[in-house]
Short mmCIF file of C-alpha atoms and ligand atoms in Angstrom, two decimals:
data_model
loop_
_atom_site.label_atom_id
_atom_site.label_comp_id
_atom_site.label_asym_id
_atom_site.label_seq_id
_atom_site.Cartn_x
_atom_site.Cartn_y
_atom_site.Cartn_z
CA MET A 1 93.49 -79.01 -26.53
CA SER A 2 91.51 -78.36 -29.68
CA LEU A 3 91.52 -80.59 -32.75
CA PRO A 4 93.17 -79.33 -35.96
CA TRP A 5 90.89 -77.29 -38.25
CA SER A 6 89.07 -78.98 -41.11
CA PRO A 7 86.04 -77.88 -43.18
CA VAL A 8 83.83 -80.04 -40.89
CA SER A 9 85.33 -79.16 -37.51
CA TRP A 10 82.74 -76.38 -36.97
CA ARG A 11 80.18 -79.18 -36.47
CA GLU A 12 81.61 -79.78 -32.97
CA LEU A 13 80.85 -76.17 -31.99
CA VAL A 14 77.62 -74.31 -31.26
CA ALA A 15 76.25 -72.83 -34.50
CA ALA A 16 73.83 -70.00 -33.83
CA GLN A 17 71.12 -68.95 -36.30
CA GLN A 18 70.84 -72.25 -38.20
CA PRO A 19 67.36 -73.09 -39.58
CA ASP A 20 65.29 -75.95 -38.23
CA TRP A 21 65.67 -78.27 -41.21
CA PRO A 22 62.71 -80.68 -41.10
CA ASP A 23 64.64 -83.51 -42.75
CA GLU A 24 68.34 -83.81 -41.84
CA LEU A 25 68.90 -86.54 -44.42
CA ALA A 26 67.49 -84.40 -47.25
CA LEU A 27 69.80 -81.57 -46.11
CA GLU A 28 72.89 -83.79 -46.09
CA LEU A 29 72.06 -85.09 -49.60
CA VAL A 30 71.86 -81.53 -50.92
CA LEU A 31 75.15 -80.61 -49.22
CA LYS A 32 76.82 -83.69 -50.73
CA GLN A 33 75.63 -82.59 -54.15
CA LEU A 34 76.87 -79.02 -53.60
CA ALA A 35 80.27 -80.38 -52.65
CA THR A 36 80.58 -81.83 -56.19
CA TYR A 37 79.73 -78.50 -57.89
CA PRO A 38 82.45 -76.21 -59.28
CA PRO A 39 83.79 -73.42 -57.04
CA LEU A 40 82.18 -70.02 -57.68
CA VAL A 41 85.40 -68.06 -57.12
CA PHE A 42 89.07 -68.96 -57.23
CA ALA A 43 91.68 -68.83 -54.51
CA GLY A 44 93.85 -66.47 -56.56
CA GLU A 45 91.01 -63.95 -56.75
CA ALA A 46 90.50 -64.10 -52.99
CA ARG A 47 94.24 -63.49 -52.54
CA ALA A 48 94.06 -60.48 -54.89
CA LEU A 49 91.27 -59.04 -52.73
CA THR A 50 93.35 -59.59 -49.59
CA ALA A 51 96.19 -57.67 -51.26
CA SER A 52 93.85 -54.79 -52.18
CA LEU A 53 92.46 -54.71 -48.64
CA ALA A 54 96.02 -54.62 -47.33
CA SER A 55 96.43 -51.26 -49.03
CA VAL A 56 93.19 -50.14 -47.35
CA ALA A 57 94.59 -51.23 -43.98
CA ASP A 58 97.65 -49.15 -44.87
CA GLY A 59 95.53 -46.03 -45.55
CA LYS A 60 96.18 -46.04 -49.30
CA ALA A 61 92.79 -47.17 -50.62
CA PHE A 62 89.13 -47.14 -49.58
CA LEU A 63 86.67 -50.05 -49.37
CA LEU A 64 83.17 -49.73 -50.81
CA GLN A 65 81.07 -52.77 -49.90
CA ALA A 66 77.46 -52.50 -51.00
CA GLY A 67 74.34 -54.32 -52.15
CA ASP A 68 71.05 -55.78 -50.99
CA CYS A 69 70.30 -56.66 -47.41
CA ALA A 70 69.04 -59.96 -48.82
CA GLU A 71 69.02 -61.03 -52.45
CA SER A 72 65.73 -62.43 -53.73
CA PHE A 73 64.95 -65.47 -55.87
CA ASP A 74 61.99 -63.54 -57.30
CA ALA A 75 63.58 -60.19 -58.16
CA PHE A 76 66.38 -61.88 -60.11
CA SER A 77 67.12 -60.23 -63.43
CA ALA A 78 69.99 -59.01 -65.58
CA ASP A 79 68.65 -55.46 -65.31
CA ALA A 80 68.67 -55.49 -61.51
CA ILE A 81 72.25 -56.80 -61.41
CA ARG A 82 73.38 -54.24 -64.01
CA ASP A 83 71.72 -51.36 -62.19
CA LYS A 84 73.27 -52.29 -58.86
CA LEU A 85 76.69 -52.65 -60.45
CA ARG A 86 76.53 -49.32 -62.25
CA LEU A 87 75.44 -47.54 -59.08
CA ILE A 88 78.45 -48.97 -57.25
CA LEU A 89 80.69 -47.93 -60.17
CA GLN A 90 79.21 -44.41 -60.02
CA MET A 91 79.86 -44.20 -56.28
CA ALA A 92 83.43 -45.42 -56.78
CA VAL A 93 84.01 -42.81 -59.49
CA ILE A 94 82.74 -40.04 -57.21
CA LEU A 95 85.04 -41.20 -54.41
CA THR A 96 88.12 -41.68 -56.57
CA TYR A 97 87.68 -38.48 -58.58
CA SER A 98 87.06 -36.34 -55.51
CA SER A 99 89.63 -37.80 -53.17
CA GLY A 100 92.28 -39.32 -55.44
CA VAL A 101 92.09 -42.56 -53.46
CA PRO A 102 91.59 -45.92 -55.25
CA VAL A 103 88.38 -47.72 -54.31
CA VAL A 104 88.16 -51.47 -53.65
CA LYS A 105 84.71 -52.56 -54.85
CA VAL A 106 82.94 -55.45 -53.12
CA GLY A 107 79.26 -56.34 -53.66
CA ARG A 108 76.87 -57.80 -51.13
CA ILE A 109 75.86 -59.92 -54.07
CA ALA A 110 75.96 -63.38 -55.68
CA GLY A 111 75.31 -65.26 -52.44
CA GLN A 112 73.67 -62.89 -49.93
CA PHE A 113 70.61 -65.09 -49.44
CA ALA A 114 70.52 -66.04 -45.74
CA LYS A 115 69.43 -63.80 -42.85
CA PRO A 116 69.99 -64.00 -39.10
CA ARG A 117 66.84 -63.18 -37.10
CA SER A 118 66.37 -61.70 -33.64
CA SER A 119 63.59 -64.24 -32.98
CA PRO A 120 63.17 -67.77 -34.45
CA THR A 121 59.42 -67.26 -34.73
CA GLU A 122 57.12 -64.47 -35.76
CA ARG A 123 53.51 -63.89 -34.62
CA VAL A 124 51.14 -63.66 -37.60
CA GLY A 125 47.54 -63.14 -36.51
CA GLU A 126 46.81 -65.93 -34.04
CA VAL A 127 49.75 -68.21 -34.90
CA ASP A 128 53.51 -68.34 -34.42
CA LEU A 129 55.30 -69.06 -37.69
CA PRO A 130 59.00 -69.73 -38.22
CA SER A 131 60.71 -66.44 -39.11
CA PHE A 132 61.69 -65.74 -42.71
CA ARG A 133 65.43 -66.53 -42.96
CA GLY A 134 66.16 -65.53 -46.54
CA HIS A 135 65.37 -67.24 -49.83
CA MET A 136 68.16 -69.73 -49.29
CA VAL A 137 66.03 -71.20 -46.48
CA ASN A 138 62.31 -70.43 -46.84
CA ASP A 139 59.79 -68.06 -48.39
CA MET A 140 58.48 -64.80 -46.98
CA ALA A 141 54.76 -65.59 -47.40
CA PRO A 142 53.12 -65.79 -43.94
CA THR A 143 52.01 -69.43 -44.11
CA ALA A 144 53.36 -72.50 -42.32
CA ASP A 145 54.16 -74.15 -45.67
CA ALA A 146 56.11 -71.21 -47.05
CA ARG A 147 58.09 -70.81 -43.84
CA MET A 148 59.22 -74.45 -43.74
CA ALA A 149 62.99 -74.65 -44.32
CA ASP A 150 63.62 -76.34 -47.68
CA PRO A 151 67.17 -77.57 -48.41
CA THR A 152 66.66 -77.58 -52.20
CA ARG A 153 66.77 -73.80 -51.85
CA LEU A 154 70.51 -74.15 -51.19
CA LEU A 155 70.89 -75.49 -54.74
CA THR A 156 68.83 -72.63 -56.18
CA ALA A 157 71.02 -70.18 -54.24
CA TYR A 158 74.17 -71.74 -55.69
CA HIS A 159 72.82 -71.50 -59.26
CA GLN A 160 71.60 -67.94 -58.83
CA ALA A 161 74.96 -66.93 -57.33
CA SER A 162 76.67 -68.61 -60.25
CA SER A 163 74.70 -66.79 -62.95
CA THR A 164 74.93 -63.49 -61.08
CA LEU A 165 78.70 -63.87 -60.89
CA ASN A 166 78.83 -64.80 -64.56
CA LEU A 167 77.04 -61.60 -65.52
CA LEU A 168 79.18 -59.49 -63.16
CA ARG A 169 82.33 -60.90 -64.74
CA ALA A 170 80.97 -60.09 -68.22
CA PHE A 171 79.98 -56.56 -67.22
CA THR A 172 83.23 -55.74 -65.44
CA LYS A 173 85.62 -57.28 -67.96
CA GLY A 174 83.64 -57.03 -71.19
CA GLY A 175 83.27 -53.30 -71.82
CA PHE A 176 80.36 -52.14 -69.62
CA ALA A 177 82.70 -50.86 -66.90
CA ASP A 178 84.98 -49.07 -69.40
CA LEU A 179 85.73 -45.58 -68.06
CA ASN A 180 84.82 -44.21 -71.51
CA ARG A 181 81.23 -45.16 -70.61
CA VAL A 182 81.19 -43.16 -67.38
CA HIS A 183 78.22 -41.07 -68.63
CA ALA A 184 76.18 -44.16 -69.48
CA TRP A 185 76.19 -45.33 -65.84
CA ASN A 186 73.85 -42.50 -64.89
CA GLN A 187 70.32 -43.89 -65.03
CA GLU A 188 67.57 -41.70 -66.46
CA PHE A 189 65.68 -41.26 -63.20
CA VAL A 190 68.92 -40.19 -61.53
CA ALA A 191 70.32 -37.97 -64.31
CA SER A 192 67.59 -35.34 -63.90
CA SER A 193 68.13 -34.98 -60.15
CA ARG A 194 70.61 -32.73 -58.36
CA GLN A 195 72.85 -35.69 -57.49
CA GLY A 196 72.65 -36.86 -61.10
CA ARG A 197 73.80 -33.47 -62.40
CA ARG A 198 76.67 -33.40 -59.89
CA TYR A 199 77.68 -36.82 -61.16
CA GLU A 200 77.49 -35.61 -64.80
CA ALA A 201 79.97 -32.85 -63.95
CA ILE A 202 82.46 -35.44 -62.68
CA ALA A 203 81.86 -37.61 -65.75
CA ASP A 204 82.57 -34.58 -67.96
CA GLY A 205 85.84 -34.03 -66.09
CA ILE A 206 86.87 -37.64 -66.58
CA GLU A 207 86.03 -37.46 -70.28
CA ARG A 208 88.12 -34.31 -70.66
CA ALA A 209 91.04 -35.94 -68.81
CA LEU A 210 90.88 -38.99 -71.09
CA ARG A 211 90.83 -36.77 -74.20
CA PHE A 212 93.75 -34.77 -72.85
CA MET A 213 95.85 -37.88 -72.22
CA ALA A 214 95.03 -39.25 -75.69
CA ALA A 215 96.01 -35.90 -77.23
CA CYS A 216 99.34 -36.11 -75.38
CA GLY A 217 100.02 -39.33 -77.25
CA ILE A 218 99.29 -41.77 -74.43
CA ASN A 219 97.87 -44.99 -75.83
CA LEU A 220 94.78 -45.39 -73.67
CA ASP A 221 93.70 -48.60 -75.41
CA SER A 222 96.57 -50.49 -73.82
CA GLU A 223 95.78 -49.30 -70.26
CA HIS A 224 93.52 -52.13 -69.09
CA GLN A 225 92.68 -50.31 -65.82
CA LEU A 226 90.67 -47.86 -67.91
CA HIS A 227 88.59 -50.56 -69.56
CA GLN A 228 88.05 -53.15 -66.85
CA VAL A 229 87.14 -53.16 -63.19
CA ASP A 230 87.95 -55.57 -60.38
CA PHE A 231 84.70 -56.30 -58.62
CA TYR A 232 84.49 -58.80 -55.76
CA THR A 233 81.59 -60.68 -54.18
CA SER A 234 80.73 -61.14 -50.51
CA HIS A 235 77.99 -62.38 -48.22
CA GLU A 236 77.39 -63.23 -44.58
CA ALA A 237 78.66 -66.78 -44.04
CA LEU A 238 75.61 -67.83 -42.06
CA LEU A 239 74.60 -71.33 -43.18
CA LEU A 240 77.73 -73.27 -42.38
CA GLY A 241 76.71 -76.48 -44.19
CA TYR A 242 76.54 -74.53 -47.46
CA GLU A 243 79.88 -72.79 -46.80
CA GLU A 244 81.51 -76.09 -45.88
CA ALA A 245 80.29 -77.70 -49.14
CA LEU A 246 81.92 -74.93 -51.18
CA THR A 247 85.20 -74.98 -49.26
CA ARG A 248 88.01 -76.38 -51.35
CA GLN A 249 91.74 -76.90 -50.97
CA ASP A 250 93.82 -74.67 -53.23
CA SER A 251 96.13 -76.80 -55.34
CA LEU A 252 98.77 -74.06 -55.46
CA THR A 253 99.19 -73.35 -51.75
CA GLY A 254 97.38 -76.22 -50.02
CA ASP A 255 95.28 -73.67 -48.12
CA TRP A 256 91.50 -73.98 -47.74
CA TYR A 257 89.29 -71.38 -49.40
CA ASP A 258 85.55 -70.90 -49.07
CA CYS A 259 84.84 -70.64 -52.79
CA SER A 260 81.22 -69.40 -52.39
CA ALA A 261 82.47 -65.76 -52.48
CA HIS A 262 85.68 -63.73 -52.35
CA LEU A 263 84.99 -62.26 -48.92
CA LEU A 264 82.85 -63.80 -46.17
CA TRP A 265 81.71 -61.96 -43.11
CA ILE A 266 80.53 -62.92 -39.64
CA GLY A 267 77.36 -61.19 -38.44
CA GLU A 268 76.78 -59.36 -35.19
CA ARG A 269 74.67 -62.28 -33.90
CA THR A 270 77.18 -65.02 -34.73
CA ARG A 271 80.52 -63.57 -33.66
CA ALA A 272 80.88 -65.59 -30.41
CA LEU A 273 84.58 -66.39 -30.04
CA ASP A 274 83.94 -70.06 -29.25
CA GLY A 275 81.07 -70.38 -31.74
CA ALA A 276 80.96 -72.34 -35.00
CA HIS A 277 81.03 -69.31 -37.33
CA VAL A 278 84.27 -67.94 -35.94
CA GLY A 279 85.67 -71.49 -35.72
CA PHE A 280 84.83 -72.21 -39.36
CA LEU A 281 86.06 -68.95 -40.89
CA ALA A 282 89.29 -69.01 -38.87
CA GLY A 283 90.38 -71.92 -41.08
CA VAL A 284 89.69 -70.52 -44.56
CA ALA A 285 92.19 -68.22 -46.21
CA ASN A 286 89.69 -65.76 -47.76
CA PRO A 287 89.63 -62.18 -46.59
CA LEU A 288 87.08 -61.96 -43.75
CA GLY A 289 84.76 -59.39 -42.29
CA CYS A 290 83.28 -59.27 -38.81
CA LYS A 291 80.41 -57.02 -37.73
CA LEU A 292 80.72 -55.21 -34.41
CA GLY A 293 77.67 -53.73 -32.70
CA PRO A 294 77.52 -51.34 -29.75
CA SER A 295 77.92 -54.13 -27.17
CA ALA A 296 81.32 -55.23 -28.54
CA THR A 297 84.09 -54.88 -25.94
CA ALA A 298 87.76 -54.22 -26.61
CA ASP A 299 88.63 -57.67 -25.21
CA GLU A 300 86.15 -59.37 -27.56
CA VAL A 301 87.54 -57.50 -30.54
CA ILE A 302 91.15 -58.33 -29.70
CA GLY A 303 90.05 -61.95 -29.22
CA LEU A 304 88.47 -61.96 -32.70
CA CYS A 305 91.64 -60.47 -34.21
CA GLU A 306 93.76 -63.16 -32.56
CA VAL A 307 91.54 -66.06 -33.65
CA LEU A 308 90.75 -64.82 -37.15
CA ASN A 309 94.13 -63.33 -37.99
CA PRO A 310 96.80 -64.80 -35.68
CA ASP A 311 99.57 -64.05 -38.19
CA LYS A 312 98.53 -60.39 -38.46
CA VAL A 313 98.21 -60.55 -42.24
CA PRO A 314 97.24 -57.09 -43.58
CA GLY A 315 93.96 -57.27 -45.55
CA ARG A 316 92.86 -60.54 -43.95
CA LEU A 317 90.42 -58.97 -41.49
CA THR A 318 87.94 -56.12 -41.93
CA LEU A 319 86.08 -54.99 -38.82
CA VAL A 320 82.69 -53.58 -39.80
CA THR A 321 81.30 -51.39 -37.04
CA ARG A 322 77.55 -50.67 -36.81
CA MET A 323 77.10 -48.68 -33.64
CA GLY A 324 74.24 -46.27 -34.42
CA ALA A 325 74.69 -42.56 -35.13
CA ASP A 326 74.38 -41.52 -31.47
CA ALA A 327 76.77 -44.11 -30.06
CA VAL A 328 79.41 -44.31 -32.76
CA GLU A 329 82.09 -42.00 -31.38
CA ASP A 330 81.87 -43.26 -27.77
CA ARG A 331 81.69 -46.94 -28.70
CA LEU A 332 84.23 -46.92 -31.46
CA ARG A 333 87.11 -45.00 -29.91
CA PRO A 334 88.02 -47.58 -27.23
CA LEU A 335 88.00 -50.31 -29.89
CA LEU A 336 90.21 -48.31 -32.25
CA ARG A 337 92.65 -47.63 -29.41
CA ALA A 338 92.78 -51.27 -28.30
CA VAL A 339 93.29 -52.69 -31.80
CA LYS A 340 95.91 -50.08 -32.63
CA GLY A 341 97.73 -50.95 -29.40
CA SER A 342 97.63 -54.66 -30.23
CA GLY A 343 99.38 -54.11 -33.57
CA HIS A 344 96.64 -55.90 -35.55
CA PRO A 345 96.53 -54.49 -39.10
CA VAL A 346 92.74 -54.38 -39.64
CA VAL A 347 90.59 -52.54 -42.14
CA TRP A 348 87.97 -50.46 -40.32
CA ALA A 349 84.70 -50.14 -42.22
CA CYS A 350 81.52 -48.33 -41.19
CA ASP A 351 78.13 -50.00 -41.63
CA PRO A 352 75.89 -46.97 -41.04
CA MET A 353 72.71 -48.96 -41.71
CA HIS A 354 72.11 -51.59 -39.03
CA GLY A 355 72.44 -49.34 -35.97
CA ASN A 356 69.96 -46.81 -37.35
CA THR A 357 66.84 -48.83 -38.14
CA PHE A 358 63.46 -47.84 -36.70
CA THR A 359 59.76 -48.31 -37.40
CA SER A 360 58.06 -45.46 -39.26
CA VAL A 361 54.73 -43.94 -38.23
CA GLY A 362 53.10 -46.12 -40.90
CA GLY A 363 54.72 -49.28 -39.51
CA ARG A 364 57.54 -49.68 -42.06
CA LYS A 365 61.06 -50.67 -41.02
CA THR A 366 63.14 -47.73 -42.24
CA ARG A 367 66.28 -45.61 -41.83
CA HIS A 368 66.84 -41.91 -42.32
CA LEU A 369 69.66 -40.84 -44.62
CA ASP A 370 70.57 -38.13 -42.09
CA ALA A 371 71.26 -40.79 -39.43
CA VAL A 372 73.23 -42.85 -41.95
CA LEU A 373 75.39 -39.83 -42.82
CA ALA A 374 75.69 -38.89 -39.13
CA GLU A 375 77.10 -42.32 -38.30
CA ILE A 376 79.64 -42.05 -41.15
CA THR A 377 80.61 -38.55 -39.93
CA GLY A 378 81.05 -39.88 -36.38
CA PHE A 379 83.09 -42.79 -37.72
CA PHE A 380 85.50 -40.39 -39.44
CA ALA A 381 85.66 -38.19 -36.32
CA ALA A 382 86.51 -41.18 -34.10
CA HIS A 383 89.31 -42.22 -36.45
CA ARG A 384 90.67 -38.69 -36.61
CA ALA A 385 90.73 -38.56 -32.81
CA GLU A 386 92.52 -41.91 -32.48
CA GLY A 387 94.92 -41.51 -35.41
CA THR A 388 93.55 -44.52 -37.29
CA PHE A 389 92.34 -44.80 -40.89
CA PRO A 390 88.60 -44.80 -41.71
CA GLY A 391 88.98 -47.49 -44.35
CA GLY A 392 85.57 -48.01 -45.85
CA VAL A 393 81.81 -48.23 -45.78
CA HIS A 394 79.42 -51.18 -45.89
CA VAL A 395 75.96 -50.15 -47.10
CA GLU A 396 72.63 -51.61 -48.17
CA LEU A 397 71.44 -50.14 -51.46
CA THR A 398 69.74 -50.88 -54.74
CA GLY A 399 69.98 -49.34 -58.20
CA ASP A 400 66.19 -49.12 -58.28
CA ASP A 401 64.03 -46.09 -57.57
CA VAL A 402 62.62 -47.53 -54.32
CA THR A 403 61.20 -45.69 -51.30
CA GLU A 404 62.55 -47.63 -48.33
CA CYS A 405 64.84 -45.15 -46.54
CA LEU A 406 63.77 -41.63 -45.61
CA GLY A 407 65.45 -38.38 -46.59
CA GLY A 408 67.91 -37.41 -49.31
CA ALA A 409 68.10 -34.36 -51.55
CA GLU A 410 65.00 -35.64 -53.42
CA GLU A 411 63.39 -36.25 -50.07
CA VAL A 412 61.59 -39.51 -49.35
CA LEU A 413 58.96 -38.82 -46.69
CA ASP A 414 57.07 -41.12 -44.36
CA ALA A 415 54.02 -40.92 -46.62
CA HIS A 416 56.10 -42.15 -49.60
CA LEU A 417 57.33 -45.38 -47.98
CA ASP A 418 54.40 -47.45 -49.27
CA GLN A 419 54.96 -46.38 -52.89
CA ARG A 420 57.89 -48.66 -53.69
CA TYR A 421 58.85 -50.61 -50.60
CA GLU A 422 60.31 -53.75 -52.16
CA THR A 423 63.10 -55.00 -49.92
CA MET A 424 63.19 -58.62 -48.79
CA CYS A 425 64.61 -57.60 -45.44
CA ASP A 426 66.15 -54.28 -44.37
CA PRO A 427 65.42 -50.92 -46.08
CA ARG A 428 67.95 -49.96 -48.77
CA LEU A 429 69.16 -46.61 -50.04
CA ASN A 430 67.86 -45.88 -53.54
CA ALA A 431 70.18 -44.76 -56.34
CA ARG A 432 69.82 -41.03 -55.62
CA GLN A 433 70.33 -41.46 -51.86
CA SER A 434 73.38 -43.61 -52.60
CA LEU A 435 74.91 -40.83 -54.69
CA ASP A 436 74.11 -38.35 -51.88
CA LEU A 437 76.04 -40.65 -49.58
CA ALA A 438 78.97 -40.93 -52.00
CA PHE A 439 79.31 -37.15 -52.31
CA ARG A 440 79.28 -36.71 -48.52
CA LEU A 441 81.79 -39.53 -48.16
CA ALA A 442 84.05 -37.93 -50.77
CA GLU A 443 84.11 -34.70 -48.73
CA LEU A 444 85.01 -36.60 -45.55
CA LEU A 445 87.67 -38.62 -47.33
CA ARG A 446 89.24 -35.51 -48.81
CA ALA A 447 89.36 -33.91 -45.38
CA ALA A 448 90.87 -37.06 -43.86
C1 PEP B 1 73.24 -57.45 -42.34
O1 PEP B 1 74.35 -57.04 -42.70
O2 PEP B 1 72.25 -57.53 -43.09
C2 PEP B 1 73.06 -57.81 -40.91
C3 PEP B 1 72.15 -58.66 -40.50
O3 PEP B 1 73.92 -57.15 -40.12
P1 PEP B 1 74.34 -57.35 -38.59
O4 PEP B 1 74.92 -58.73 -38.46
O5 PEP B 1 75.36 -56.26 -38.41
O6 PEP B 1 73.11 -57.13 -37.77
CO1 CO B 2 70.51 -55.83 -43.37
#
């Protein structure tokens, strides 16, 4: 018989992917301090996201979850946050305008600082160093000092998440996300490209529609949906001490919420049914995600649904599949069939990034936009075949003009990868490639 859930009960279970903290006492002191800090998000906001995701599960909305693979303590600026937000707003506009489906917007942002690694150490020259685990844990520089896990980084992560969230709230509620500004979201380096011009055409259409409605006597000033956007935060709940410290009991319902972000997800490497990550997140009432790679079996997935969403609450659980372009249809269809048969009301989202990573000729970790689009196409095909709803995408992108992924209408070639390869971890789509993806997605969504 298992003990009742509490924010600390995960400590009895096996927690994969935790850093080797050199000083347990220093870690516990930091966690104690974090536990006294204000929550970053509120329970009511997490419930609103669950409700929006319930309409995705019901086939009436689409989920766009996007942002960095790993946020950086160094590349932390208002401009970078603004540019990422406006790219996500642009993508949402393309999807909504082309398909008529509302888009639920969730950033991989304001807390996405910790990374799971396939190996705990990395060979650098003649020595084995601890792997880089994200700025919440250590630094990327290839020295023993830099790679030492430092718990004070958890405090820095909290403060950076807090100011990022503060700016996001200001941008989304304070005028920047006003639909009247739809043209201003197009950045200069994007506007001159083919994707940028396609976007301008949509922005023109929206402007005309707004003018038309105003001319009909509709008071657009009073329609707050036109002037504000609901934008939610998410990250992989990897470092369970940090998540525990930010878990608070909601005074209204008595339920526990992990107040470090609106949505938390479980990674492909930490989704063991009897592991600490699943055990911890099962007890918080936030909407949850769970990654599923090509090795996921139907039994495992049904098990995850039962543990993470025993009451079958629509919007509670989003299954994020990352199978690889070649495997997606074969791997996904049995899972769709099994979950449908079980009556679990999940959101299905496609992560077309993590199953399509390879090393370029020049030694860079990269992805080709064609493979990314092929996985999304296969995802839609699998859902069409099984009669289920392709509910969303989960992508790694940046608003910057980087050269990390190959391909796109303004093609990034192997030889370009060194020009602006700036990611902390996995390669991200740049702004133009992200718009390419949004236009393709809009076509698929319309057809679905
Ligand atoms: C990620 O989303 O950055 C990640 C590590 O994904 P996965 O757990 O699917 O490998
Ligand atoms: Co990644």
